[in-house]
Tab-separated table of C-alpha atoms in Angstrom:
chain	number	residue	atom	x	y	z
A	1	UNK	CA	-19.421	-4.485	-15.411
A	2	UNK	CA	-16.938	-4.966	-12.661
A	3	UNK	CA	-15.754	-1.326	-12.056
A	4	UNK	CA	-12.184	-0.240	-10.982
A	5	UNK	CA	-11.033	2.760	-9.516
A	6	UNK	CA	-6.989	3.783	-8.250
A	7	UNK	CA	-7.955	6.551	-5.568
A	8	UNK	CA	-4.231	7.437	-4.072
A	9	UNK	CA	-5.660	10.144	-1.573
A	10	UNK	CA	-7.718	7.633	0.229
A	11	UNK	CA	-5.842	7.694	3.226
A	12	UNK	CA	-6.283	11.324	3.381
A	13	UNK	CA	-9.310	11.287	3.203
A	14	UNK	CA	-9.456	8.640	5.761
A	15	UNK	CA	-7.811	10.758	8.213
A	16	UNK	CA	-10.262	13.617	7.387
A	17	UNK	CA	-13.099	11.302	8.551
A	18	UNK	CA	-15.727	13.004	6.356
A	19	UNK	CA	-17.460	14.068	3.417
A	20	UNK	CA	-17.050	17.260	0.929
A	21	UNK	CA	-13.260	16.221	0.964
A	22	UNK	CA	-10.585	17.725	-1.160
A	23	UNK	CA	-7.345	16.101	-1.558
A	24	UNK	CA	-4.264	18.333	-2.625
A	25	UNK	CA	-3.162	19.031	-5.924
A	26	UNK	CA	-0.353	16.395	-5.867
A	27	UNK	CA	-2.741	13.307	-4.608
A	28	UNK	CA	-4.828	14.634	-7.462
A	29	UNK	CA	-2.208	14.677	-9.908
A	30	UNK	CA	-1.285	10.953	-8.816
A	31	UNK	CA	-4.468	9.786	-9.167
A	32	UNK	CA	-5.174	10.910	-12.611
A	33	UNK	CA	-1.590	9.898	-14.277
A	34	UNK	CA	-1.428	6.358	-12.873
A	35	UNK	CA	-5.668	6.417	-13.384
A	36	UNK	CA	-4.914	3.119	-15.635
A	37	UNK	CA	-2.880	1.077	-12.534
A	38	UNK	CA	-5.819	-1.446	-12.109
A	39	UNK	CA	-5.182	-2.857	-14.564
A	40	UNK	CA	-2.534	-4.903	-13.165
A	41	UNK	CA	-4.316	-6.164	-10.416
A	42	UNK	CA	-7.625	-6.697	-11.596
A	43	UNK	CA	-9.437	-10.080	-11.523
A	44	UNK	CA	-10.256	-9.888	-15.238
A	45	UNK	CA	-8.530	-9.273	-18.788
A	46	UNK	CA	-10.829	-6.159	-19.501
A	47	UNK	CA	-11.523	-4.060	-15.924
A	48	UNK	CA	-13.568	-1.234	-16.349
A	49	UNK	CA	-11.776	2.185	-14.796
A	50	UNK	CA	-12.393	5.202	-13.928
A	51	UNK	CA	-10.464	7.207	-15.589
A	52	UNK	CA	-10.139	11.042	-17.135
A	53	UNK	CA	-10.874	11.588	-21.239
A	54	UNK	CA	-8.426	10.255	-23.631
A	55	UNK	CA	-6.600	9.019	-21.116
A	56	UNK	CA	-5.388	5.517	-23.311
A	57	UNK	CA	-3.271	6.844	-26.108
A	58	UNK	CA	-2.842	4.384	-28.792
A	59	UNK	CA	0.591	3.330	-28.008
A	60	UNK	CA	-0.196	2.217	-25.308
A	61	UNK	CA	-3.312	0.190	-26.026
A	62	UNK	CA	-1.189	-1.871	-28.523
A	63	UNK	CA	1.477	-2.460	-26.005
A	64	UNK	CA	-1.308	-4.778	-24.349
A	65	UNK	CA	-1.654	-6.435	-26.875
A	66	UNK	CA	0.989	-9.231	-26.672
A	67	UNK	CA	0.080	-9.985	-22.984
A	68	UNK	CA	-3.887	-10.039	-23.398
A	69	UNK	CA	-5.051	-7.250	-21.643
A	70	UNK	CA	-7.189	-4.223	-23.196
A	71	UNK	CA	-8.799	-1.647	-20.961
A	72	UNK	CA	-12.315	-0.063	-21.177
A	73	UNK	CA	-12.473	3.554	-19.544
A	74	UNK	CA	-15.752	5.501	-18.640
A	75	UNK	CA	-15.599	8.826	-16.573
A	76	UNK	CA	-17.569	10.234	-13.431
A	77	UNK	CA	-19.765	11.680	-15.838
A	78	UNK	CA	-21.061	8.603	-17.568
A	79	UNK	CA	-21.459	6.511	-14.319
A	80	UNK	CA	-25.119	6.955	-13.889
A	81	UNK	CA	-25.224	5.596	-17.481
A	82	UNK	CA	-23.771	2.382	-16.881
A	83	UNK	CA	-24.805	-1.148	-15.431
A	84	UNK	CA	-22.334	-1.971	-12.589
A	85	UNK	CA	-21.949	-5.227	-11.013
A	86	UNK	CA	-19.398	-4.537	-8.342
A	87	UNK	CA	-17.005	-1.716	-7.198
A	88	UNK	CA	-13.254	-2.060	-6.694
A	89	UNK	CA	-11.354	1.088	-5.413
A	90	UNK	CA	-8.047	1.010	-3.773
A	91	UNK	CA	-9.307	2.102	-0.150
A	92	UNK	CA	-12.740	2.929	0.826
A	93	UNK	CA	-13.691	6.168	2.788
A	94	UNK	CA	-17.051	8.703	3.795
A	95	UNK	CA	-16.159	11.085	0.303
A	96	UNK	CA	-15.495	8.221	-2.330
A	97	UNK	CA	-18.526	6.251	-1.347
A	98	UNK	CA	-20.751	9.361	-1.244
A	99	UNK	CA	-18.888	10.477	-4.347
A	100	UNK	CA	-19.699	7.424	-6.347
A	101	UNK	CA	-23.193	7.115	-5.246
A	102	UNK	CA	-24.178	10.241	-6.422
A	103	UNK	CA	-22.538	9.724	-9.302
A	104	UNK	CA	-25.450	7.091	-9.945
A	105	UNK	CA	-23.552	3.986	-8.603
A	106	UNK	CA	-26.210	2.069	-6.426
A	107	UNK	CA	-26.044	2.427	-3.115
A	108	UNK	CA	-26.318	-1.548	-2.554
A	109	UNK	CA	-22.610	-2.060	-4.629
A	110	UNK	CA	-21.178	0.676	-1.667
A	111	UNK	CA	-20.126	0.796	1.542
A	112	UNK	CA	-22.680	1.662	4.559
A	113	UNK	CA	-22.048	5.064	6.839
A	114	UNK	CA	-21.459	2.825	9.562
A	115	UNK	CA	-18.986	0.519	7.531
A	116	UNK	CA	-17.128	3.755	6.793
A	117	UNK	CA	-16.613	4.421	10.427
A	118	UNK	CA	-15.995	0.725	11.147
A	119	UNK	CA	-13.000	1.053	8.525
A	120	UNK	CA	-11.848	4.983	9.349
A	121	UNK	CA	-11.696	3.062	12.985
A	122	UNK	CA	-9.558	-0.318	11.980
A	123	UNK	CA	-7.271	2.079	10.131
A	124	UNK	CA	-6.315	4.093	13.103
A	125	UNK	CA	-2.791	2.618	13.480
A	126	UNK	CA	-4.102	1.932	17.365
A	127	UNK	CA	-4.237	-1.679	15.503
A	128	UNK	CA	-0.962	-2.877	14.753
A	129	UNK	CA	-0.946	-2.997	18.297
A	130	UNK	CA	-3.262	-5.173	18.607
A	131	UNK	CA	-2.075	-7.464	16.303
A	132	UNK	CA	0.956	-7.215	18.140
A	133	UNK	CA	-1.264	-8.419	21.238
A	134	UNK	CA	-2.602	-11.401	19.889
A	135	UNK	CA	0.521	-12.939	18.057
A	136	UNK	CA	2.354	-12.094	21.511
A	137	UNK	CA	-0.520	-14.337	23.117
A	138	UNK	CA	-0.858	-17.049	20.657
A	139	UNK	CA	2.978	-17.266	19.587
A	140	UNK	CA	6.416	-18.161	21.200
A	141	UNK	CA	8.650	-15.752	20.190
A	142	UNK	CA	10.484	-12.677	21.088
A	143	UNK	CA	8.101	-10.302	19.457
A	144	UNK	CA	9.181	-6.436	19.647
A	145	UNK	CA	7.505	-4.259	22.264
A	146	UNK	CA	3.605	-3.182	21.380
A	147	UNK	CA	3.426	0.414	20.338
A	148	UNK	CA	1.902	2.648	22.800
A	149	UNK	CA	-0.656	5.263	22.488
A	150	UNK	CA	0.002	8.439	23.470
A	151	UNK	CA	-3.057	11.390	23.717
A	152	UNK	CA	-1.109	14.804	25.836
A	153	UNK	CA	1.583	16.175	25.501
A	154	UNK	CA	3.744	15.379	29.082
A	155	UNK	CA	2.675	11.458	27.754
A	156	UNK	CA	4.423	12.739	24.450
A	157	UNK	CA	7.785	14.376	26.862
A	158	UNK	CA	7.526	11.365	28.929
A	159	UNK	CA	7.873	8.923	26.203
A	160	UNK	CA	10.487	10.604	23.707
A	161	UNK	CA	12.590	11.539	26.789
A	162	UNK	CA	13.801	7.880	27.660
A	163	UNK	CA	17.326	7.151	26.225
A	164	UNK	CA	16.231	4.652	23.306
A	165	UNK	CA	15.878	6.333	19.963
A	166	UNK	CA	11.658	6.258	19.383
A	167	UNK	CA	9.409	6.973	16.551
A	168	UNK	CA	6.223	8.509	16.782
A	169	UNK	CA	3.310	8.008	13.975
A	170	UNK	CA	-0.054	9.656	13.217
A	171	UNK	CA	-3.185	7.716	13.639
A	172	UNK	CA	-4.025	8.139	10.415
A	173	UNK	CA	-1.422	9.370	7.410
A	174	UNK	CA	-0.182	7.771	4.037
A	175	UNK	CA	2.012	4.691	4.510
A	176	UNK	CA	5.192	5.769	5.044
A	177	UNK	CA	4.020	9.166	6.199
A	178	UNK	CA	2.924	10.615	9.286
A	179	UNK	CA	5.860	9.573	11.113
A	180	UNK	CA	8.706	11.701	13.346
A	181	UNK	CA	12.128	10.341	14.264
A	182	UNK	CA	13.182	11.156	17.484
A	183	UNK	CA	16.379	12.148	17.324
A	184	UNK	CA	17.418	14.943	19.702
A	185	UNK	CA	14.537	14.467	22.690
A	186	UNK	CA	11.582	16.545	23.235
A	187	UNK	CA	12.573	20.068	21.263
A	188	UNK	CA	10.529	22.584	20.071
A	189	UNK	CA	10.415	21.070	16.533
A	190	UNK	CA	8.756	17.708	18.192
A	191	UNK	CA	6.474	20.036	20.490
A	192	UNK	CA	5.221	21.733	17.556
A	193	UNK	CA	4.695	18.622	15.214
A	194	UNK	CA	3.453	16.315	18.124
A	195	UNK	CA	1.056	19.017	19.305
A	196	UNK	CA	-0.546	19.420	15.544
A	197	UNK	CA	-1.091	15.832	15.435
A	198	UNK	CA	-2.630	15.824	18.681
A	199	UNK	CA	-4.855	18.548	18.077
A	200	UNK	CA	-6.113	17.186	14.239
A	201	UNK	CA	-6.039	13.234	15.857
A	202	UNK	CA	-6.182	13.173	19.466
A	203	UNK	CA	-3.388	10.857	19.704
A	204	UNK	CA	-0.041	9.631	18.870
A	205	UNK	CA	1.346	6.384	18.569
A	206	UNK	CA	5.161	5.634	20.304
A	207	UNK	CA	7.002	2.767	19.424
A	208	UNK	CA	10.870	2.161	19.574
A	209	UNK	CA	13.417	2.501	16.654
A	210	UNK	CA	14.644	-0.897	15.280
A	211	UNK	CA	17.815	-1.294	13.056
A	212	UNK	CA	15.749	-2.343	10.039
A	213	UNK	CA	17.576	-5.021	8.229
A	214	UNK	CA	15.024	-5.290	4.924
A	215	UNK	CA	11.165	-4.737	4.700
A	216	UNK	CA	8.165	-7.291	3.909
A	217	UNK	CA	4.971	-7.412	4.173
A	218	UNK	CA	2.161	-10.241	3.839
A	219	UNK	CA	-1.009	-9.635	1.850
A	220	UNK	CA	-4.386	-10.661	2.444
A	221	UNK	CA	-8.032	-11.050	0.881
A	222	UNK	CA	-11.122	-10.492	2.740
A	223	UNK	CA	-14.490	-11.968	0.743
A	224	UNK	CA	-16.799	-9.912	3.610
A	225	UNK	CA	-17.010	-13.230	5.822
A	226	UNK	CA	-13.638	-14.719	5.874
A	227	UNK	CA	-9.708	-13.628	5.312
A	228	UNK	CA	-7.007	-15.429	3.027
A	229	UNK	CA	-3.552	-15.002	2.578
A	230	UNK	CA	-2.851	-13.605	-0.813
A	231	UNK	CA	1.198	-13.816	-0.967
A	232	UNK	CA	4.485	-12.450	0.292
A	233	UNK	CA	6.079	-8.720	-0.441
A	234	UNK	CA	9.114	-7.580	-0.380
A	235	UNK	CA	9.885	-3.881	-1.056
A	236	UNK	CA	12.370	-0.674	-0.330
A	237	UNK	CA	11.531	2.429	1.356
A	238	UNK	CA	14.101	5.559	1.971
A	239	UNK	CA	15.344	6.807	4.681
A	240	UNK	CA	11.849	8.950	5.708
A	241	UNK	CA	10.094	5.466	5.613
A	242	UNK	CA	8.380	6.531	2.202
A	243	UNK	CA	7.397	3.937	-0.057
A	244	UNK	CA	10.268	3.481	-3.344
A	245	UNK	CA	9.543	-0.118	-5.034
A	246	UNK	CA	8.647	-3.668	-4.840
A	247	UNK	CA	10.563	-6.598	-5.680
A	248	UNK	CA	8.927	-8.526	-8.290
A	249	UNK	CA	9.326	-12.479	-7.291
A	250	UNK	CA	7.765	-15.523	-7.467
A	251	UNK	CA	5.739	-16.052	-3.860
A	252	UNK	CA	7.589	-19.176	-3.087
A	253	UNK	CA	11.144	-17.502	-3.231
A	254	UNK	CA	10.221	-14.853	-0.750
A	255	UNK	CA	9.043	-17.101	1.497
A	256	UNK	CA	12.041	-18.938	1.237
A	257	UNK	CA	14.142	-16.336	1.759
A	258	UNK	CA	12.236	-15.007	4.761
A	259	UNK	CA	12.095	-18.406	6.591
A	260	UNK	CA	15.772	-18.705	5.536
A	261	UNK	CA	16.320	-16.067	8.244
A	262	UNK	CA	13.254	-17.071	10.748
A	263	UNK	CA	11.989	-20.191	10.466
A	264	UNK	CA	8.921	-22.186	8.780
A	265	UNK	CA	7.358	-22.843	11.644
A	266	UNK	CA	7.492	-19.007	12.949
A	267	UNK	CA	6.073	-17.798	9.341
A	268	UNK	CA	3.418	-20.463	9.261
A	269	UNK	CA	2.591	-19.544	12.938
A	270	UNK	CA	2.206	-15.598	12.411
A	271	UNK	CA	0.050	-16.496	8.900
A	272	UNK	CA	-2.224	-18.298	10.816
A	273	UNK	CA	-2.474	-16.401	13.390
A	274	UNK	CA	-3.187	-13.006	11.458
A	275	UNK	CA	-6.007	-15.241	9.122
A	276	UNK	CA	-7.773	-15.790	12.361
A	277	UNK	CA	-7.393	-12.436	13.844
A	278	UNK	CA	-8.186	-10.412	10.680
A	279	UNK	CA	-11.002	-12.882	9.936
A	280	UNK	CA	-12.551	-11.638	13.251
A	281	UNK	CA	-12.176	-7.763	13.366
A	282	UNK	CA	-11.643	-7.098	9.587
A	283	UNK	CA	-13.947	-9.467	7.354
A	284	UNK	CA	-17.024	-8.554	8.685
A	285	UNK	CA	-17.073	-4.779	7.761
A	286	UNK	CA	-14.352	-4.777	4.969
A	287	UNK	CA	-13.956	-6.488	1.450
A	288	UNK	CA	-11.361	-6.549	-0.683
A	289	UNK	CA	-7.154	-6.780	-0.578
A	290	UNK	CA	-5.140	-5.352	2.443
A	291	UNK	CA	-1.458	-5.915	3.916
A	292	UNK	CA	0.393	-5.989	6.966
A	293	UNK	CA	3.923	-4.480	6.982
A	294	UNK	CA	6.770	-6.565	8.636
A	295	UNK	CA	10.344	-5.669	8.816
A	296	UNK	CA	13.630	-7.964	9.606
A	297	UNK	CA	15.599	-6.089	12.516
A	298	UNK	CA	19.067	-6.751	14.359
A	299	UNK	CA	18.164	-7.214	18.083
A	300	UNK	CA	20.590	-5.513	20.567
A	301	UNK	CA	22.289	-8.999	20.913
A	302	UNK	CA	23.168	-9.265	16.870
A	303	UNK	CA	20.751	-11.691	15.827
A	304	UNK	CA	18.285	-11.075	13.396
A	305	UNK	CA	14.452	-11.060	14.212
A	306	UNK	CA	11.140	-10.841	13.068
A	307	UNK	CA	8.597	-7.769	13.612
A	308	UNK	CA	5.470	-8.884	12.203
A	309	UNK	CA	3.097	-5.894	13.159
A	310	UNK	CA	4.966	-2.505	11.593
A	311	UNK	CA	1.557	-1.899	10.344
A	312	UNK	CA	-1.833	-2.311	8.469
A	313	UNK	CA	-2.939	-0.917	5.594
A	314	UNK	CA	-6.440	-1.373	5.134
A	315	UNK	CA	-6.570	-1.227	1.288
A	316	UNK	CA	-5.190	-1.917	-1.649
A	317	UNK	CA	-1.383	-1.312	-1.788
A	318	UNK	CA	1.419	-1.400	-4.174
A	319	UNK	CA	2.571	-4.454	-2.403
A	320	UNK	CA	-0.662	-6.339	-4.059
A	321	UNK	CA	0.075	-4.694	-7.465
A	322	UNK	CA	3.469	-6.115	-7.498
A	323	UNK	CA	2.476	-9.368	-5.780
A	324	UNK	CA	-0.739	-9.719	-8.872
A	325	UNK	CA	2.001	-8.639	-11.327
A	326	UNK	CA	4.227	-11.743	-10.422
A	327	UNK	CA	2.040	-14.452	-10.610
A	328	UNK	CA	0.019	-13.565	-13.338
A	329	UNK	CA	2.742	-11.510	-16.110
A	330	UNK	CA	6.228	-13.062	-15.333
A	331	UNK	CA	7.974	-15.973	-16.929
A	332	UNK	CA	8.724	-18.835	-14.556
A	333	UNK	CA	11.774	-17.787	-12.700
A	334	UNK	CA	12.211	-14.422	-13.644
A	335	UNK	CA	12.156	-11.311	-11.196
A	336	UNK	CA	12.279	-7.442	-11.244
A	337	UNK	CA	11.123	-4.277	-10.112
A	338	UNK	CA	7.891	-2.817	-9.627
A	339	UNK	CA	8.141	1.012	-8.775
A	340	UNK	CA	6.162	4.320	-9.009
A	341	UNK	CA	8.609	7.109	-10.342
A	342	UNK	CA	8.452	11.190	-9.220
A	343	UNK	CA	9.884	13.879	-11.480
A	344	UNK	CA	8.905	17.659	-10.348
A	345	UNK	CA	9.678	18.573	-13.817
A	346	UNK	CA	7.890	18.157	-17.363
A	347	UNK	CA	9.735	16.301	-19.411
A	348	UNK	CA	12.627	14.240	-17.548
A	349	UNK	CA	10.180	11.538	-16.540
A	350	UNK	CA	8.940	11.290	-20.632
A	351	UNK	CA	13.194	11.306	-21.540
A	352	UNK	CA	14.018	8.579	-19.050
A	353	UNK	CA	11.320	6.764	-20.428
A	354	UNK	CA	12.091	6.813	-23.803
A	355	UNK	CA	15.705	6.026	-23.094
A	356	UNK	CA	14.807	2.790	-21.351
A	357	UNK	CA	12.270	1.633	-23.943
A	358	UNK	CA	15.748	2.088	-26.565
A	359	UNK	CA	18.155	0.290	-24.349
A	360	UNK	CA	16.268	-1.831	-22.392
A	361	UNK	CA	12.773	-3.029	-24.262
A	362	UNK	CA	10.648	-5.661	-23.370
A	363	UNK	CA	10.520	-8.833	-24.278
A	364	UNK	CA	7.059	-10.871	-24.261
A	365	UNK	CA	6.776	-14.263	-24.672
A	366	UNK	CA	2.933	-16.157	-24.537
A	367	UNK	CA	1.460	-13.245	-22.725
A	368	UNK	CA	4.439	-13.328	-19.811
A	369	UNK	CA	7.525	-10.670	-19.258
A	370	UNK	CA	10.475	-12.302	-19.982
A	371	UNK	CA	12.573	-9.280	-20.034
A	372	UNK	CA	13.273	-5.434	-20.015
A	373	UNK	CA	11.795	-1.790	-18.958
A	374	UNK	CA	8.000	-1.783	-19.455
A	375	UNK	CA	5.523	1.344	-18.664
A	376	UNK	CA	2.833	0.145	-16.410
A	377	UNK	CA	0.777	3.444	-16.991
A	378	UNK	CA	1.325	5.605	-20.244
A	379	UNK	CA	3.776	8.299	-20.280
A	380	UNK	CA	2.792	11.562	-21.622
A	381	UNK	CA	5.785	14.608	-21.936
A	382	UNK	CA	4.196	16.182	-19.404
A	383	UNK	CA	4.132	13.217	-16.647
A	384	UNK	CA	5.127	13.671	-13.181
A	385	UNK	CA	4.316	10.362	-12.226
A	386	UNK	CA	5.279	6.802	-13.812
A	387	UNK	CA	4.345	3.038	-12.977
A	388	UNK	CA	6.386	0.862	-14.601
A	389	UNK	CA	9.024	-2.377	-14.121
A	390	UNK	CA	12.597	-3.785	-15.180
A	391	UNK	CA	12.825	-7.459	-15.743
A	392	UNK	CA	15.358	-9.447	-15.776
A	393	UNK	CA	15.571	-12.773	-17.617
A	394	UNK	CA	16.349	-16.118	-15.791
């Protein structure tokens, strides 16, 4: 069997750096309410995941039914019992791989101590820089200034004391996390946060604020020897820079729309570009899906640009999900939105649910959304957390 496994806290862990790890109750919670979410992006009809007892209620089995999926589940506890073929988590990290290996996974389906490193290492955010090097080498074009890395704190004063707004971002932290506005200079607040990171990380990264115009991303597939793009993304954050939702599109359209604003040759350059960088620092150590966040900007003189290195995110990423969900679930032409819903309290999440199943239900036509609300993950009354989309017909 091809096993699947949606491990949310990997990046945590990842910034840990190493074993006996123990993610907090909400990355827990997370984990084990959207356990299911491989299904959307696996490579076959009937994935194998990981998932907690009883965890596909019947409802929700049938409501597979009309697009040709079905889901097999097994637990941690019945690993060592079954024949696996190949391992497919959402990031990969010291705890998970020791996790799943003593858990009776063989050790040849997992990833080496060394490859863990090698990974922990590429996912210090020390690379978007790079890749920020080598399109600035290899490309034409006014790319935005390379993040800098920052290890005391007088390079910390220095650097948030200059009279452009600046951001500063944890080596390692979720996507969309980790990160401090610089608003109002070097004040205690900054001192204090800065100094934590510094002391749990050994560094900071600097990098000026941009007047974001819209976020994108391109995605990527690494076999273990070579890299290939794997499609466009488009998605919202809020104002904090935390992940929101994903617009569900066909690949072509974003594309257009992006090189509606840049250019085809400038997006076919910075593809390229990233295929042979990646291909050389990321395939040999890493296999699997990954992405590389871009943003449109308004430069000082008005026009609108391109920043192509925001950052990498070494695994899986809900950019994928809605990027697999597109091609392979939506009717020709159609789009919507892919999102992952919060509510602190039991109950709302499992109303708001219901109510858009009654005004808004899907339609499925020959195994392909056509239209309406659709839960990606099932929805119990007590759910905090939701995957699910909204369609819209063409």
């Amino acid at each position: 069997m091809n096993l699947y496994l949606f491990n949310p806290e990997n990046d945590l862990a990842i910034a840990f750096g190493g074993v006996n790890y123990t993610p907090p109750p909400a990355a827990q919670l997370i984990g084990r309410e959207l356990s299911l979410l491989p299904l959307w992006y696996a490579d076959e009809d009937t994935p194998t995941v990981i998932a907690p007892p009883d965890s596909v209620p019947d409802d929700f089995r049938h409501s597979l039914d009309s697009l040709g999926v079905s889901v097999s589940t097994v637990t941690w506890s019945q690993l060592a019992e079954c024949r696996v073929n190949r391992v497919n988590v959402w990031g990969w990290n010291h705890d998970l791989s020791r996790r799943l290996s003593q858990a009776g996974v063989d050790a040849s389906l997992l990833p080496t101590p060394a490859q863990c490193d090698r990974i922990r290492e590429l996912s210090h955010r020390r690379l978007a820089t790079e890749v920020g090097q080598y399109l600035s080498e290899h490309i034409d074009y006014p790319f935005p200034e390379l993040p800098v890395e920052l290890h005391t704190p007088d390079e910390v004063r220095v650097f948030t004391e200059q009279p452009e707004r600046r951001v500063l971002k944890a080596p390692w932290s979720g996507s969309g996390r980790g990160l401090y506005w610089n608003l109002y200079g070097y004040d205690r607040s900054l001192a204090q946060w800065s100094n934590g990171v510094l002391q749990k990380q050994g560094a900071l990264m600097g990098e000026l604020f941009y007047d974001k115009v819209s976020d994108w991303a391109m995605e990527f597939y690494s076999d273990g020897q070579r890299v290939t793009f794997a499609g466009y993304s488009s998605f919202l954050t809020d104002g904090h820079g935390a992940y929101k939702s994903n617009r569900l599109a066909p690949d072509d359209s974003l594309k257009r729309e992006l090189c509606a604003v840049v250019g085809d040759e400038l997006m076919e350059k910075v593809k390229t570009s990233l295929i042979d960088f990646f291909t050389s620092r990321i395939a040999p150590c890493y296999r699997g899906y990954f992405g590389v966040d871009m943003m449109l900007y308004r430069a000082s003189d008005g026009t609108i640009r391109l920043h192509p290195f925001v950052e990498v995110n070494l695994r899986m990423n809900m950019g994928m999900v809605a990027r697999r969900i597109s091609d392979r679930f939506m009717t020709e032409g159609s789009e919507g939105t892919y999102r992952v819903d919060y509510c602190p309290r039991a109950g709302e999440l499992y109303r708001d649910h219901l109510e858009r199943q009654h005004e808004n239900p899907a339609v499925i036509r020959q195994g392909k959304f056509v239209k309406g609300y659709f839960a990606l993950t099932p929805v119990w009354p007590h759910s905090r957390y939701r995957a699910s989309i909204e369609v819209s017909s063409p």
